[in-house]
């Protein structure tokens, strides 16, 4: 590989507190050799030059909640199409959910996913395994063995552990094995058959709702149990102001855990559903504007640590149904950064905080060396134009499924180049 140099760019690396104009020199092994003001066109004469004046260069984005349809749902997404979608959005690594067919609750399926992703994916895949066999919330999977074979964390993905006893066992076992436990917090009874936020909007549309308390009950229960154990615990997604208050109280008591939020819940509210827009049938549901603003404040305060796409590709046949019949979820990996930049442009969030939640924070939680531009690290880099206006069109989506929640949305800020291990994986 020939050396490459990204020059005249704004380098933003929250992990190393870098925000300056300079360059990034990539060596012939695909790693960062030098970074900063000293990297200029004059002193990298043998390198392939990428002049990125007026662009921002950040570590490749790590998306901690991505559903890939392989195995079992390849008609919705596969590793190849996921990679294409990811790099167009500056994403170079993803944690994949275990809700495949079969589920990733055993070593043989995990091995298959690892082989398949190695052969077909150009981005880095960090597969999750389920917490319980069949994601039924009853019997724990073999955490130790699965971790040894390459599971980066454990979650039942779209399912939540309902049993207090099972969750207590999981925390207890996790304490001794140093595993990452990720919980999707939703009480099954309170959310049964629910589709949207419990509010006037649900009454108006005549749809069964999911109350905020369905999320809060599980979070409160888990945090009470967590007090007894020193276990790595991550709440996959929160959607309400009240959940944030519970989290703040727990963190004030000294509990150690981390929290994620979907970019959808930071950028949209329940009113965007309009007249039964099924592409906005999401889990957790979009909630009130007050909730959305509270979540943004949670990001700024550091109560929320990670912003994810919650990329869940679904074929049109699964979405173009009545609201009651439509499948939950939306494709979103390629618009994750641009939607996040909306928060920067409207003054809701500073750029460094946004990038931190997309790069170094998820890398730290997953325990991986990515999410940084440190010298010696793999050259996974996204370059974007902070001010470039564009419209997110369905026909330009690279994911195999086109179920976006933001079709025809006007955005400001677009990824123009993505490097993985020093190779140019995407260029607009």
XYZ file of C-alpha atoms in Angstrom, residues 109-410:
302
model
C -23.722 -19.609 14.545
C -21.219 -17.153 15.972
C -18.437 -18.844 14.007
C -20.540 -18.639 10.841
C -21.153 -14.915 11.328
C -17.466 -14.288 11.932
C -16.464 -16.192 8.792
C -19.142 -14.552 6.694
C -18.331 -11.053 7.848
C -14.610 -11.671 7.340
C -15.241 -12.750 3.731
C -17.933 -10.223 2.741
C -17.604 -7.146 4.917
C -15.178 -4.313 4.380
C -16.118 -2.686 7.682
C -15.247 -4.122 11.073
C -17.881 -6.351 12.600
C -18.168 -6.838 16.351
C -20.850 -9.517 16.759
C -23.043 -9.758 19.836
C -24.458 -13.013 21.170
C -27.722 -13.390 23.038
C -27.987 -13.194 26.787
C -30.411 -16.102 26.872
C -30.983 -19.157 24.732
C -33.418 -18.386 21.958
C -33.669 -14.836 23.372
C -36.510 -16.172 25.472
C -35.274 -14.636 28.711
C -35.069 -17.930 30.586
C -31.744 -19.744 30.359
C -28.418 -17.976 30.053
C -26.175 -18.691 27.108
C -22.609 -19.850 27.633
C -21.082 -16.444 28.176
C -17.549 -17.608 28.828
C -17.317 -19.842 25.791
C -19.018 -17.356 23.466
C -16.746 -14.568 24.619
C -13.742 -16.799 24.060
C -14.944 -17.469 20.505
C -15.400 -13.812 19.667
C -18.643 -12.359 21.062
C -17.995 -8.716 21.985
C -21.041 -8.402 24.196
C -24.344 -9.993 25.103
C -27.862 -8.782 24.461
C -31.197 -10.226 23.486
C -31.399 -7.365 20.985
C -35.053 -6.622 20.411
C -36.092 -8.547 23.511
C -35.798 -7.523 27.149
C -35.051 -9.823 30.083
C -38.276 -9.841 32.088
C -37.417 -12.234 34.924
C -35.855 -10.630 37.991
C -34.211 -13.924 38.878
C -32.659 -14.420 35.442
C -31.394 -10.848 35.332
C -29.863 -11.260 38.775
C -28.127 -14.430 37.584
C -26.849 -12.636 34.501
C -25.354 -9.814 36.568
C -23.833 -12.301 38.992
C -22.273 -14.354 36.206
C -21.177 -11.240 34.359
C -19.303 -10.071 37.437
C -17.029 -13.092 37.231
C -16.491 -13.130 33.482
C -16.008 -9.428 32.696
C -18.565 -9.472 29.908
C -20.518 -6.547 28.484
C -24.253 -6.877 29.196
C -26.562 -4.828 26.976
C -30.225 -4.556 27.841
C -33.082 -3.370 25.639
C -35.330 -1.972 28.360
C -39.025 -2.624 27.838
C -41.586 -4.350 30.048
C -43.512 -6.858 27.970
C -46.851 -6.528 29.756
C -47.004 -2.754 29.619
C -45.870 -2.647 26.004
C -47.917 -5.576 24.734
C -49.247 -4.850 21.229
C -48.144 -1.225 21.606
C -46.987 0.680 18.550
C -46.455 4.342 19.399
C -46.001 6.648 22.376
C -48.741 6.696 24.999
C -50.187 10.138 24.344
C -52.930 12.103 22.645
C -51.392 11.098 19.328
C -52.118 7.424 20.056
C -55.726 8.259 20.904
C -56.085 10.352 17.770
C -54.753 7.573 15.547
C -56.521 4.826 17.450
C -53.298 2.875 17.987
C -52.245 0.897 21.039
C -49.465 2.627 22.883
C -46.258 1.947 24.772
C -46.049 4.002 27.992
C -42.792 5.495 29.198
C -43.150 3.362 32.318
C -42.508 0.211 30.249
C -38.955 1.429 29.762
C -38.527 2.869 33.239
C -39.560 -0.279 35.082
C -36.825 -2.378 33.495
C -34.183 0.327 33.937
C -35.065 0.790 37.613
C -35.085 -2.971 38.203
C -31.746 -3.486 36.474
C -30.057 -0.619 38.277
C -31.265 -1.937 41.637
C -29.756 -5.308 40.811
C -26.592 -3.726 39.461
C -25.934 -2.206 42.897
C -24.974 -5.707 44.055
C -22.516 -6.432 41.277
C -19.539 -4.879 39.544
C -20.643 -5.751 36.026
C -20.343 -3.948 32.702
C -23.909 -2.863 31.968
C -25.142 -0.821 29.031
C -28.713 0.337 28.435
C -29.112 -0.008 24.676
C -31.661 2.758 24.091
C -33.655 5.230 26.118
C -36.471 7.352 24.810
C -37.916 9.492 27.595
C -37.164 12.301 30.003
C -38.228 10.185 32.966
C -35.785 7.430 32.053
C -33.068 10.043 32.001
C -34.033 11.186 35.495
C -33.691 7.615 36.788
C -30.302 7.339 35.127
C -29.126 10.623 36.613
C -30.153 9.559 40.106
C -28.342 6.247 39.748
C -25.178 7.874 38.443
C -25.340 10.403 41.272
C -25.369 7.408 43.646
C -22.129 6.253 42.074
C -23.373 3.398 39.912
C -21.194 2.653 36.892
C -23.006 1.935 33.636
C -23.450 3.415 30.186
C -26.419 4.493 28.083
C -27.285 4.703 24.394
C -29.866 6.591 22.371
C -31.055 6.276 18.794
C -30.460 9.213 16.468
C -34.154 8.823 15.591
C -35.196 9.759 19.128
C -32.859 12.778 19.022
C -34.127 14.011 15.661
C -37.812 13.104 15.454
C -40.832 13.157 17.721
C -44.219 11.453 17.771
C -45.819 14.167 15.646
C -43.600 13.169 12.711
C -45.624 9.968 12.436
C -48.391 12.076 10.919
C -51.068 9.942 9.362
C -49.749 6.451 9.950
C -46.234 6.717 8.463
C -45.175 3.126 9.017
C -41.510 3.906 8.348
C -41.603 5.745 11.676
C -42.867 2.722 13.584
C -39.831 2.321 15.798
C -38.799 0.619 18.999
C -38.587 2.354 21.390
C -41.237 4.624 19.893
C -40.772 8.266 19.067
C -41.971 10.267 22.045
C -42.843 13.886 22.785
C -40.835 16.965 21.855
C -40.142 17.450 25.565
C -38.615 13.976 25.674
C -36.530 14.626 22.566
C -35.105 17.824 24.008
C -34.388 16.093 27.320
C -32.458 13.351 25.511
C -30.325 15.934 23.721
C -29.612 17.517 27.092
C -28.673 14.061 28.358
C -26.088 13.760 25.613
C -24.649 17.161 26.482
C -24.492 16.320 30.197
C -22.756 13.013 29.546
C -25.635 10.983 30.987
C -25.988 9.403 27.551
C -22.724 8.014 26.223
C -23.479 6.639 22.781
C -25.583 7.653 19.775
C -26.557 4.784 17.474
C -28.364 4.410 14.187
C -30.461 1.453 15.413
C -30.153 0.359 11.782
C -32.889 -2.230 11.197
C -33.389 -2.825 7.481
C -36.775 -4.159 6.472
C -38.095 -5.006 3.031
C -40.976 -2.976 1.627
C -43.401 -5.850 2.003
C -42.832 -5.676 5.742
C -43.350 -1.910 5.972
C -45.964 -0.982 3.383
C -48.790 -2.406 5.463
C -51.230 -0.930 7.916
C -49.548 0.562 10.975
C -50.721 -2.367 13.076
C -49.284 -4.917 10.660
C -46.049 -3.184 9.695
C -42.725 -4.385 11.080
C -40.887 -2.179 13.542
C -37.599 -0.510 12.617
C -35.841 1.734 10.121
C -32.685 1.730 8.068
C -30.371 4.512 9.211
C -26.665 3.750 9.219
C -25.854 5.975 6.249
C -27.619 9.043 7.644
C -26.412 8.696 11.251
C -23.737 11.397 11.088
C -25.687 13.825 8.923
C -28.720 13.654 11.204
C -26.418 14.189 14.160
C -24.973 17.262 12.473
C -28.458 18.779 12.498
C -28.058 19.038 16.260
C -24.801 20.915 15.749
C -26.187 23.311 13.169
C -29.246 24.189 15.256
C -27.110 24.772 18.353
C -28.406 21.799 20.329
C -25.037 20.079 20.649
C -21.402 20.941 19.995
C -19.488 19.024 17.336
C -16.931 17.518 19.718
C -19.655 16.010 21.944
C -21.449 14.540 18.944
C -18.293 12.950 17.524
C -17.289 11.637 20.945
C -20.624 9.801 21.182
C -20.069 8.303 17.738
C -16.411 7.298 18.004
C -14.368 7.132 21.202
C -17.228 6.406 23.614
C -18.586 3.318 21.793
C -15.018 2.078 21.258
C -14.332 2.389 24.971
C -17.527 0.515 25.916
C -16.801 -2.270 23.448
C -13.185 -2.452 24.557
C -11.736 -1.983 21.093
C -8.802 0.130 19.915
C -10.750 1.937 17.205
C -12.520 5.295 17.481
C -9.298 7.293 17.630
C -6.710 8.933 15.383
C -3.811 8.077 17.674
C -0.445 7.438 16.040
C -0.095 3.707 15.492
C -3.841 3.053 15.342
C -5.589 1.616 12.296
C -6.339 4.387 9.795
C -10.139 4.266 9.972
C -11.113 7.811 9.063
C -14.241 9.629 7.912
C -13.967 12.949 6.079
C -17.050 15.135 5.808
C -18.169 18.538 4.652
C -19.833 20.120 7.676
C -21.932 22.517 5.634
C -22.792 20.626 2.468
C -26.568 20.658 1.867
C -28.216 17.562 0.459
C -31.504 15.699 0.435
C -31.777 12.130 1.701
C -33.469 10.371 -1.202
C -34.780 6.842 -1.046
C -33.356 6.026 -4.473
C -29.828 6.841 -3.277
C -29.920 4.544 -0.247
C -27.191 1.916 -0.426
C -28.686 -0.413 2.148
C -30.572 -3.338 0.634
C -33.740 -2.118 2.364
C -35.079 1.381 1.857
C -37.197 1.817 4.974
C -35.780 5.152 6.056
C -37.527 7.302 8.649
C -36.227 10.498 7.013
C -37.097 10.171 3.343
C -36.670 13.497 1.472
C -35.296 15.218 4.557
C -33.018 18.178 3.873
